[in-house]
Coordinates of C-alpha atoms and ligand atoms in Angstrom, one line a residue:
X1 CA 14.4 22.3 -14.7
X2 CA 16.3 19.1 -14.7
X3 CA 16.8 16.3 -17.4
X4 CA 14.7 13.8 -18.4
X5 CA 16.0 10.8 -17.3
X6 CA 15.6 8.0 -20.6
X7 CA 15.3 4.5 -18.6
X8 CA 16.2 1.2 -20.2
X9 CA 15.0 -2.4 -19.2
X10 CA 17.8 -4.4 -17.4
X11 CA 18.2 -8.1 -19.1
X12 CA 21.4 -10.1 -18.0
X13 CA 23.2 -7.0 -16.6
X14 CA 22.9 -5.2 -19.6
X15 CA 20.6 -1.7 -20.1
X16 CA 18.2 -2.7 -22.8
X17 CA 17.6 0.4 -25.0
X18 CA 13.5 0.6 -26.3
X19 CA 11.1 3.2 -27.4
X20 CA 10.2 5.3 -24.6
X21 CA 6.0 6.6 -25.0
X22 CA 5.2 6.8 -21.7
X23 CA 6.7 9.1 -18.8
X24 CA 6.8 9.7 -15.2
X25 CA 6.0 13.3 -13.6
X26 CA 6.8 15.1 -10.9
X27 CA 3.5 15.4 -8.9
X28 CA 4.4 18.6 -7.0
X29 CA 4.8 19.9 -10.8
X30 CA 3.4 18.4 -13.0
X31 CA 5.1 20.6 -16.1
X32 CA 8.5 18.3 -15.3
X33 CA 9.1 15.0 -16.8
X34 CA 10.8 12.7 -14.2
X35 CA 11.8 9.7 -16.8
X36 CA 10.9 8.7 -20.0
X37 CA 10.3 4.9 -19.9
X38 CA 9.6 1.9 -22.5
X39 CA 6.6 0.0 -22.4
X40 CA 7.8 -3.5 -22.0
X41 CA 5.9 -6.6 -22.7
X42 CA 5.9 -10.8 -23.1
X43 CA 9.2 -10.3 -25.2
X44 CA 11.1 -8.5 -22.5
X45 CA 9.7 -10.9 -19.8
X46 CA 10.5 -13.9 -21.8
X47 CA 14.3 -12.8 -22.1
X48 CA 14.4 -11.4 -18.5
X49 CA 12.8 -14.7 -17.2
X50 CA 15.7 -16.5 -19.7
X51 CA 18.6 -14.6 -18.3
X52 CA 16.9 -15.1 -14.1
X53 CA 17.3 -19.0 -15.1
X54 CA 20.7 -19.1 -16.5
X55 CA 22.3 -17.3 -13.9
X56 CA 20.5 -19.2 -10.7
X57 CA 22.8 -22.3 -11.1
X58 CA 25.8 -20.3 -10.0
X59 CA 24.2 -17.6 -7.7
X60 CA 22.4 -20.3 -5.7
X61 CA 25.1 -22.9 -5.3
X62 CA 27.5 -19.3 -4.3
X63 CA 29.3 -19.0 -1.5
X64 CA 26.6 -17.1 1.0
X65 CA 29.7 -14.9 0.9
X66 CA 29.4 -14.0 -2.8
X67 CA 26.1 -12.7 -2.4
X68 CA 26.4 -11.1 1.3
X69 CA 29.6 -8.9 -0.1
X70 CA 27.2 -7.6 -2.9
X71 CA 24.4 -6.6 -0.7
X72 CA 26.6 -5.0 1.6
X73 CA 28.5 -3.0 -1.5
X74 CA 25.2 -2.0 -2.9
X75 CA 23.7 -0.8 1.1
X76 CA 26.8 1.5 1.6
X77 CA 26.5 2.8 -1.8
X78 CA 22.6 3.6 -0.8
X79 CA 23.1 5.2 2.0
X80 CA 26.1 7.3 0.6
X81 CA 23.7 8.2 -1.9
X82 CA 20.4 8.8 -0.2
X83 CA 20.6 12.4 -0.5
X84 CA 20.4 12.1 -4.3
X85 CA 18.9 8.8 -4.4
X86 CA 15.8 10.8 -1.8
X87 CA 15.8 14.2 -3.7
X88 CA 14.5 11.7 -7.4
X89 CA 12.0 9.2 -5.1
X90 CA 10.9 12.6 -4.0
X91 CA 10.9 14.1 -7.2
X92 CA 9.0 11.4 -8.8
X93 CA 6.8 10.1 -5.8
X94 CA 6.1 13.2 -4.0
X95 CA 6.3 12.6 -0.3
X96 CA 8.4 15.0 1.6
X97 CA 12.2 15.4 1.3
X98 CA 13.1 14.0 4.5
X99 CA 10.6 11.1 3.6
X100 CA 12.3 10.0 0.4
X101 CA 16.0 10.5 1.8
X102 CA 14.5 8.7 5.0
X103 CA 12.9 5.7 2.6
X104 CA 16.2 5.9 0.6
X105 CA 18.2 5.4 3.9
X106 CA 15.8 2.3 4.9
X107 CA 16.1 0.6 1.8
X108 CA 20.3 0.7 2.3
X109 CA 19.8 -0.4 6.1
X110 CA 17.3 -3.4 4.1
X111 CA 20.1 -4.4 2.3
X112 CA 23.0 -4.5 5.3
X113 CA 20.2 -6.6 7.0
X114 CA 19.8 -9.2 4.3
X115 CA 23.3 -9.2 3.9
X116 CA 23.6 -10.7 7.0
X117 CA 21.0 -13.1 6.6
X118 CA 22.7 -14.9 3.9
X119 CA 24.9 -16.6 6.6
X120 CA 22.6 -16.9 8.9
X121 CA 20.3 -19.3 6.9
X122 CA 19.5 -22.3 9.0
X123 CA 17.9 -25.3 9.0
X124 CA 17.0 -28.0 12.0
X125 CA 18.6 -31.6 13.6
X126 CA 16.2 -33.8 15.0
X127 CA 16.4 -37.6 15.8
X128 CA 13.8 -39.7 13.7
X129 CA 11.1 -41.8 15.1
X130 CA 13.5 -44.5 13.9
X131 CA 16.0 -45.3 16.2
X132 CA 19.6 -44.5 14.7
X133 CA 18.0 -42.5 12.1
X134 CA 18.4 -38.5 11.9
X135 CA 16.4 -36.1 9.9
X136 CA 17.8 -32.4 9.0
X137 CA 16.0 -30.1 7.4
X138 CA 17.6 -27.5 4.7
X139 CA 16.6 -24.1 3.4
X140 CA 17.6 -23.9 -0.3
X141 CA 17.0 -21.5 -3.2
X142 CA 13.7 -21.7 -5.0
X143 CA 14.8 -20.2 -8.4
X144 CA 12.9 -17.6 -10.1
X145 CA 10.9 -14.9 -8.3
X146 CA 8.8 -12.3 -10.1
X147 CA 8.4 -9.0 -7.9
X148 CA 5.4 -6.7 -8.7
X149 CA 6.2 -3.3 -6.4
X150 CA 3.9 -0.1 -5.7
X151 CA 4.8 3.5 -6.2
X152 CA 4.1 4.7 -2.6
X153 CA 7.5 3.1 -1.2
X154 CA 9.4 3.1 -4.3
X155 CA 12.6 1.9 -3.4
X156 CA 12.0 0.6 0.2
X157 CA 9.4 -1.9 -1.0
X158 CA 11.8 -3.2 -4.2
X159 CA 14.8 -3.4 -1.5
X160 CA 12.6 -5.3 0.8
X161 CA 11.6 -8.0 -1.7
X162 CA 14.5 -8.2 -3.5
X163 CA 17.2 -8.2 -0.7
X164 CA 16.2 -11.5 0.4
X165 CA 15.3 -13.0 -2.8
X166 CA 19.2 -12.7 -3.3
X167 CA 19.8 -13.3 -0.1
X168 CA 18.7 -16.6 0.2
X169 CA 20.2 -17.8 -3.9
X170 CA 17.3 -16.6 -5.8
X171 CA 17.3 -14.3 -8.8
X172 CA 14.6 -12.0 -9.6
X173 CA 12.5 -10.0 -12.5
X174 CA 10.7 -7.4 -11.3
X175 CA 8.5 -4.6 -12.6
X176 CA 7.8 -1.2 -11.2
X177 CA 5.1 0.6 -10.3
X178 CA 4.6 2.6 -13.5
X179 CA 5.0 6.0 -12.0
X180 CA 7.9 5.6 -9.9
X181 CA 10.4 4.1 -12.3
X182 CA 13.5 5.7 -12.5
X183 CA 13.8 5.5 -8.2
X184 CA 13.3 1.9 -8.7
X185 CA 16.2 1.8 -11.5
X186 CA 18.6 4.0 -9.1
X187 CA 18.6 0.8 -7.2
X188 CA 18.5 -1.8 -9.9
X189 CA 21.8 0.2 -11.0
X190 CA 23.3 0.0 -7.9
X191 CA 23.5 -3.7 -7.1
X192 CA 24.8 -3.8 -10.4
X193 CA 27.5 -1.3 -9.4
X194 CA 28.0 -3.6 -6.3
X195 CA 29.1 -6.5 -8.7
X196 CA 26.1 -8.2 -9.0
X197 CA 26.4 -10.8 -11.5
X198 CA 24.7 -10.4 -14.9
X199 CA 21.3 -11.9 -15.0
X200 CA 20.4 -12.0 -11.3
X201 CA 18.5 -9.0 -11.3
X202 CA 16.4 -8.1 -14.1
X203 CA 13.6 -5.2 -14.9
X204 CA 11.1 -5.2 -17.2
X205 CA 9.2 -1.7 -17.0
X206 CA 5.8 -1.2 -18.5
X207 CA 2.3 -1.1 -17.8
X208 CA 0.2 -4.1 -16.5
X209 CA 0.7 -6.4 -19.0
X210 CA 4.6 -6.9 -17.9
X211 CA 2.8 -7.8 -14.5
X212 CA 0.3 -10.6 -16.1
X213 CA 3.4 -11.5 -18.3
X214 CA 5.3 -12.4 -15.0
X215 CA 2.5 -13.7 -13.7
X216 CA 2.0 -16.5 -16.2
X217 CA 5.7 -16.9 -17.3
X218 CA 6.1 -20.7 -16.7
X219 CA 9.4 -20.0 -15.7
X220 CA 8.7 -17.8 -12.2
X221 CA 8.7 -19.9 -9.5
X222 CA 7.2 -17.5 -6.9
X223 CA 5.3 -14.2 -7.4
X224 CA 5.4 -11.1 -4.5
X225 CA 3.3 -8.0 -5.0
X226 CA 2.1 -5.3 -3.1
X227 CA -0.5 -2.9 -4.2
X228 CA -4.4 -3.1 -4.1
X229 CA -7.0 -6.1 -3.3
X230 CA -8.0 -6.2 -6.7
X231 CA -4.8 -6.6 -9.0
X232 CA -3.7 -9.4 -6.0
X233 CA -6.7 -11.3 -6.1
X234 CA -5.6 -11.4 -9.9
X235 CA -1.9 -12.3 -9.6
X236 CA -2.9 -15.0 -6.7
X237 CA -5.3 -16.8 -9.6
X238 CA -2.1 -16.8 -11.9
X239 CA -0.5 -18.5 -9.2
X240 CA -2.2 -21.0 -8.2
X241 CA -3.3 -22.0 -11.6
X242 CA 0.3 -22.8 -12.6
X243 CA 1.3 -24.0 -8.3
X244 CA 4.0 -20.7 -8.2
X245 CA 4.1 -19.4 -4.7
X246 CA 2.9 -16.3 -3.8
X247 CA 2.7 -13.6 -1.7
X248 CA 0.6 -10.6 -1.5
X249 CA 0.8 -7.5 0.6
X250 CA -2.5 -5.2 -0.3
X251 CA -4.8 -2.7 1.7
X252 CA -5.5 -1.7 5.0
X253 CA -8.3 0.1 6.6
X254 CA -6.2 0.8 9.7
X255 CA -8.2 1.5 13.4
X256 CA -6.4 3.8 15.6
X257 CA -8.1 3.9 19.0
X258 CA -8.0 6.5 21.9
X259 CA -9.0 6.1 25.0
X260 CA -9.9 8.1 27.4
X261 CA -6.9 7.8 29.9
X262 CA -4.8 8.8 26.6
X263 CA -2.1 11.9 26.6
X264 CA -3.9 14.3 25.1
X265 CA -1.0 15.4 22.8
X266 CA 0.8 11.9 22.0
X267 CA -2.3 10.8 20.9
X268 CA -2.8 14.0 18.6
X269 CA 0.7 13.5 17.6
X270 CA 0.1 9.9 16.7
X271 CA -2.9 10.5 14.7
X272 CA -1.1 12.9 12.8
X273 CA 1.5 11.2 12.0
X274 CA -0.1 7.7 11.1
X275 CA -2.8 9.4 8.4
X276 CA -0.7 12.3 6.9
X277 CA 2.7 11.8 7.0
X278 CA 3.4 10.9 3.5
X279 CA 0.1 12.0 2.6
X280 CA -1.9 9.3 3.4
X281 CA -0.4 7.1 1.0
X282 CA 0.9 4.0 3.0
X283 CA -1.3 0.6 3.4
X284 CA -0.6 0.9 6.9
X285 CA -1.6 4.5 7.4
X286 CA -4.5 5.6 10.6
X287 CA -7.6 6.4 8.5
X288 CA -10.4 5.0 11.3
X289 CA -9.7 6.9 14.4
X290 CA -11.7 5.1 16.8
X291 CA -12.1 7.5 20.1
X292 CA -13.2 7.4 23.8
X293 CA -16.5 9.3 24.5
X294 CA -15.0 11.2 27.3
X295 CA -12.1 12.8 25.1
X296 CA -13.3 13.0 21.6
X297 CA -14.3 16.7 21.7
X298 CA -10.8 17.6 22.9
X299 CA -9.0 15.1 20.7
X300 CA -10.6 16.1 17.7
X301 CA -10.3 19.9 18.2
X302 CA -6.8 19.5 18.9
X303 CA -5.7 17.2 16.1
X304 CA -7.8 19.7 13.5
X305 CA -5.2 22.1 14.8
X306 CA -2.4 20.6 14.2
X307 CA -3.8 19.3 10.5
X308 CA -5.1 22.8 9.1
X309 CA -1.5 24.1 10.1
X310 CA 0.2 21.4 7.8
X311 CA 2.4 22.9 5.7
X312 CA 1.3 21.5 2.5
X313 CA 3.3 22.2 -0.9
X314 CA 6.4 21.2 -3.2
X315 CA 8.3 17.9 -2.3
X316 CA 11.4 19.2 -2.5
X317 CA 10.6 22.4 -0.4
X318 CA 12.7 21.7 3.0
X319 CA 9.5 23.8 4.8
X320 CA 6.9 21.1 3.4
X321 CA 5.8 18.9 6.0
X322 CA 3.5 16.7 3.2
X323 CA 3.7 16.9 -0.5
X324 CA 1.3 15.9 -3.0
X325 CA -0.7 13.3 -3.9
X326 CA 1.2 10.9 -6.5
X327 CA -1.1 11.2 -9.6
X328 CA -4.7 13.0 -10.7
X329 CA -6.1 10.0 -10.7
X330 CA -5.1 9.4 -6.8
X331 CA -6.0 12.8 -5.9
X332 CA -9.2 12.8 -7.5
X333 CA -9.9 9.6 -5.5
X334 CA -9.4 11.5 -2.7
X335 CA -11.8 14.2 -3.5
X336 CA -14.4 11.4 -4.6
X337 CA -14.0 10.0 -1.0
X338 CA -14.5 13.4 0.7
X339 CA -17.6 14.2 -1.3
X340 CA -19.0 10.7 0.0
X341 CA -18.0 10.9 3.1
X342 CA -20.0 14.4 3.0
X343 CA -22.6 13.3 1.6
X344 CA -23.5 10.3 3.9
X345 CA -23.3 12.6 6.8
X346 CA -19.6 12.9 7.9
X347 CA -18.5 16.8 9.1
X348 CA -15.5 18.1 7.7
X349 CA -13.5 19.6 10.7
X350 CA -10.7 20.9 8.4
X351 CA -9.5 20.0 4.5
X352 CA -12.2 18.5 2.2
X353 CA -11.6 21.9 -0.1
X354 CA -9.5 21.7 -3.6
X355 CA -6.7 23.2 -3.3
X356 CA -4.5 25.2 -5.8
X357 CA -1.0 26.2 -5.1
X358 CA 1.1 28.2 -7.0
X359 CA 2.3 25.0 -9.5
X360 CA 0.9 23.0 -11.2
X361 CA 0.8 19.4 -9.2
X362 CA -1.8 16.8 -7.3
X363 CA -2.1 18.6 -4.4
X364 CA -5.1 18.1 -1.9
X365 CA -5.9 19.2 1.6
X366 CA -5.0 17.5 4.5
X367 CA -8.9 16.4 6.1
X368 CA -10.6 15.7 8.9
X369 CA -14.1 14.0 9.3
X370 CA -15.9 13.6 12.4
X371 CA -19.5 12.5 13.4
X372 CA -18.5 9.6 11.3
X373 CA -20.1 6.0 11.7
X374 CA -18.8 2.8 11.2
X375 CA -20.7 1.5 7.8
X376 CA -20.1 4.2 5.6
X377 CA -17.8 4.3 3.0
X378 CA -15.2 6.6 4.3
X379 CA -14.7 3.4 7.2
X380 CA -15.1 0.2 4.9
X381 CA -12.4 1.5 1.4
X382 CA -9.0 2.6 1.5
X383 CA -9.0 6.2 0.6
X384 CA -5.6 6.4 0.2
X385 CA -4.8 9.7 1.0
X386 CA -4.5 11.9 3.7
X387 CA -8.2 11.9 5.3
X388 CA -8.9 10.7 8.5
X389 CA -11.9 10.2 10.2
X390 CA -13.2 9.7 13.9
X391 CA -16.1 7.4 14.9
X392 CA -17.4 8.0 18.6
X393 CA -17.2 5.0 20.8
X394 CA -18.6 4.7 24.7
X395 CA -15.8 2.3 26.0
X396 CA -12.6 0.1 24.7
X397 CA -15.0 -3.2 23.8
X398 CA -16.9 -1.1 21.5
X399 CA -13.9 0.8 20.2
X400 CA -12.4 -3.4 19.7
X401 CA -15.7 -4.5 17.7
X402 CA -15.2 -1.7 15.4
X403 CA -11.6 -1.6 14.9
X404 CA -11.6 -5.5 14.2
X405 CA -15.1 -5.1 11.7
X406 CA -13.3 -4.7 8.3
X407 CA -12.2 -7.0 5.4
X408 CA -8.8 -5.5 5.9
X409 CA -6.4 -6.6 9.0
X410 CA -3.0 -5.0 8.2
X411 CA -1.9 -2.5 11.5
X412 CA -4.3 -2.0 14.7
X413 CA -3.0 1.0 16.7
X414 CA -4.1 2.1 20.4
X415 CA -3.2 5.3 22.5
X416 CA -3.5 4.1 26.4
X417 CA -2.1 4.5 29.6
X418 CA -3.8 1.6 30.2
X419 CA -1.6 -2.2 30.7
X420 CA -4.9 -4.1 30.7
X421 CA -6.2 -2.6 27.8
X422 CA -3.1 -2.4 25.5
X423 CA -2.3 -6.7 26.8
X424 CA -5.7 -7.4 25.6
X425 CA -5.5 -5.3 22.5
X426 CA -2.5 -7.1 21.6
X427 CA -3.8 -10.2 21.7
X428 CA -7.6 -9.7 20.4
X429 CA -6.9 -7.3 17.5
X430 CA -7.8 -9.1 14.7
X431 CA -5.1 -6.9 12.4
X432 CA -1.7 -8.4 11.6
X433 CA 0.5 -5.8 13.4
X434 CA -0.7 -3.9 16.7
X435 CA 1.1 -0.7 18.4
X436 CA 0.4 0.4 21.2
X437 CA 1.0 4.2 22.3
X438 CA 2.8 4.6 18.2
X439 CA 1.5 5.6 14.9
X440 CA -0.1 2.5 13.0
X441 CA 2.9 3.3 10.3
X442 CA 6.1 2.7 10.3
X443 CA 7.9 -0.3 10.6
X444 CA 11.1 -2.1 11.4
X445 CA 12.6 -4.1 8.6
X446 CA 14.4 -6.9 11.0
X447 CA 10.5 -8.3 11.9
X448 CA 7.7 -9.8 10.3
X449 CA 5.9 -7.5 8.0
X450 CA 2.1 -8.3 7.2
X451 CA -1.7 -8.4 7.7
X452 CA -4.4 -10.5 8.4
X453 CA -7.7 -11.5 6.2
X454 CA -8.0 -9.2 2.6
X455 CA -4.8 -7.3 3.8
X456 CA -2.1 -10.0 2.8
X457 CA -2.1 -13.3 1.8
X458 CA 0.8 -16.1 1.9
X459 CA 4.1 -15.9 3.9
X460 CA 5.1 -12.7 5.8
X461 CA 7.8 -10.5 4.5
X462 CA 10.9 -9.0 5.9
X463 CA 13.1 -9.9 8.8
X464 CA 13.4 -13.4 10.0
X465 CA 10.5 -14.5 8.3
X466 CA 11.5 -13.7 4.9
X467 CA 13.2 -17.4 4.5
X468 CA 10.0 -18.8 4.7
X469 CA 9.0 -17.3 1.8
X470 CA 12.0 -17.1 -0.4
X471 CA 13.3 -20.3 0.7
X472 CA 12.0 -23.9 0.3
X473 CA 13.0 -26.5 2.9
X474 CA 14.4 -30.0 2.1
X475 CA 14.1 -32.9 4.8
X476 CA 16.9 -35.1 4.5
X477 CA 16.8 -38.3 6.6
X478 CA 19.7 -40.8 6.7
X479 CA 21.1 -44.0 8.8
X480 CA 24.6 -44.4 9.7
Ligands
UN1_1 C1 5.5 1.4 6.8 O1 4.4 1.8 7.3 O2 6.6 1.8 7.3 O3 2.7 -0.2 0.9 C2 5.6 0.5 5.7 C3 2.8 0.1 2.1 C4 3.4 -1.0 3.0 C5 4.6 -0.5 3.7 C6 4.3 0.3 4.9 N1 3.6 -2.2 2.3 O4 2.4 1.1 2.5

């Protein structure tokens, strides 16, 4: 058994001290208390949002410097720490040891990267239509941005919105997903370690009404979330009704095809690792595998192999190759979609059973559905979790129509040997990221991260394309 951890909100660099009625578990055992956390709301936002203003003036008009050295402190801290750091995100998320030390490692490498950018912020020279008239164009600070972040990447997702929020001269409130709290705090704590001033970062934790509080605070001049189509449609009405910016990074429904001139085994591989690896639970995870008539039977008896011998159990087991899922509410999802996906004809291969280890957590099975077809649930909602299933196609147009027939557009994968077929893929996939012979998860963080139609909405994140986002540009035009 390990402590309790008692979290705090963080106003103007100090550790706000509240009630604490709600807690986080650990989902590979449930009897363990992660954190004990407050349950913020308008007050707390209203003084966080207070401290984010006061202390922009001088964080913005910084040397890039200033803010570079703290990012770069608070990334070699990380990744010094990411065996710790990994062992609580695993603790409290549940995906597998090397997953959260691997996440935790990411988020440090996020930071480096950012740091970095803060010099390299650039704007553009042209001559005006006007002779003996230039224009230049500027990338300044915006001011306050209000950062709503999702359990299933804990600390990768905070680093990756808040690294170039500071980056660029912005400071920052952000709230938490609710069950992954105290990961979320390691981080907030570090930066603060790094000499981050007082007030640039700031967390409010609590339930959804810190997230609306954000959301409407007149003082929050852009909004970034990730988590589900719903809560984004939401926090993209708050926007606009008040003109904040915004940026939303929600589900996928992610098409992995295989054609028939595939490897065999990379393809197996793939799939395996693009809808289980930690379990399931990433917006850009494979859950439509889309596959050649000619090597579905093989593909699908081979890949139900390697899924039944998934070793499924405790997070923090070194032998468990996926832990559990991150609440009962998630799991029982899971189980909902199985039983539909039953029930409107799909065959369980392997999985679909509930499953009961030795502890008491969220486990569930790893599953594979075939014989699926294209309009039933199981292919249109995002399960997720870790269930796959395969859809029957005759040839790579038909396998195209299908994988570009959702709502969602996040990641588009395909497993070829074929140059024609992946150089038209890349182009006429309708998704917002493509890979071609790799798992449809599992992204670089010095690139564009996002998705097409209900899958994101505003600028992309990450790499070069962050500035556009956390960053407004000024035109400046002047005569000698
Ligand atoms: C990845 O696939 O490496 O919430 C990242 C998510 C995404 C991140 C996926 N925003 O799952």
């Amino acid at each position: 058994m390990t402590h309790t951890i008692a979290l705090c909100h963080w106003i103007n660099g100090q550790k706000i001290e509240a009630d604490r009625p709600s807690q986080s578990l650990n989902p590979s055992d449930t009897r363990e208390t992660v954190a004990a956390m407050p349950d913020g709301g308008s007050a707390e936002v209203d003084a966080a949002v207070d401290a984010a203003r006061a202390a922009f003036p001088a964080w913005s008009e910084a040397s890039p410097e200033v803010r570079s050295d703290v990012l770069d402190r608070a990334g070699t801290l990380l990744m010094e720490r990411r065996e710790t750091v990994g062992r609580l995100l695993s603790r409290e998320e549940g995906k597998a040891l090397a997953e959260g030390i691997g996440e935790t490692a990411r988020a440090a490498r996020i930071l480096k990267y950012f740091a970095g950018e803060a010099l390299r912020l650039h704007g553009q020279n042209l001559p005006s239509t006007r002779p003996g008239v230039e224009v230049q164009t500027y990338r300044q600070a915006v001011g306050v941005y209000g950062l709503i972040t999702p359990w299933n990447f804990p600390i990768a997702i905070p680093a990756w919105k808040m690294a170039p929020a500071l980056a660029f001269g912005n400071t920052v409130v952000i709230k938490p997903a609710g069950l992954t709290p105290a990961t979320a705090e390691a981080l907030v704590a570090i930066l603060h370690e790094a000499g981050l001033p007082d007030g640039v970062v700031n967390m409010v934790i609590g339930r959804g009404g810190v997230g609306q509080a954000i959301v409407d605070h007149p003082g929050v001049d852009g909004l970034s979330f990730t988590g589900s189509q719903g809560v984004g449609a939401g926090v993209a009405m708050g926007a606009a009704k008040r003109q904040a910016r915004v940026q939303l990074e929600m589900g996928g429904k992610n098409p992995l095809i295989v054609l028939d001139d595939a490897d065999l085994d990379r393809a197996v591989q793939i799939a395996l690792d693009g809808s289980f690896f930690a379990t399931g639970q990433r917006c850009t995870a494979s859950s439509r595998l889309i596959v050649q008539d000619g090597i579905h039977d093989r593909f699908v008896a081979a890949l139900a192999d390697k899924v039944k011998s998934l070793r499924v159990g405790d997070a923090l087991d070194p032998d468990t190759q996926m832990g559990p899922a991150v609440s009962e509410a998630q799991r029982d999802g899971v189980y909902g979609y199985v039983d539909i996906a039953r029930e409107q004809g799909g065959r369980i291969v392997t999985g679909g059973e509930r499953l009961n280890l030795d502890k008491p957590g969220w486990y569930v099975q790893p599953t594979l559905i075939a014989d699926t077809t294209a309009d039933m649930r199981i292919n249109s909602e995002e399960v997720f979790g870790p269930v796959a299933s395969t859809i029957r196609v005759k040839d790579y147009e038909e396998a195209l129509t299908l994988a570009n027939g959702t709502e969602f557009g996040l990641s588009a994968g395909l497993v070829t040997q074929s140059l024609k077929h992946a150089r038209d893929f890349q182009r006429r996939s309708r998704s917002g990221m493509t890979m071609v012979n790799l798992p449809t998860a599992g992204v670089d963080y010095h690139v564009p991260f996002g998705g097409s139609k209900k899958s994101s909405y505003g600028p992309r994140e990450q790499g070069f394309a962050a500035a556009d986002f956390f960053t407004q540009t000024k035109t400046s035009y002047s005569a000698g």
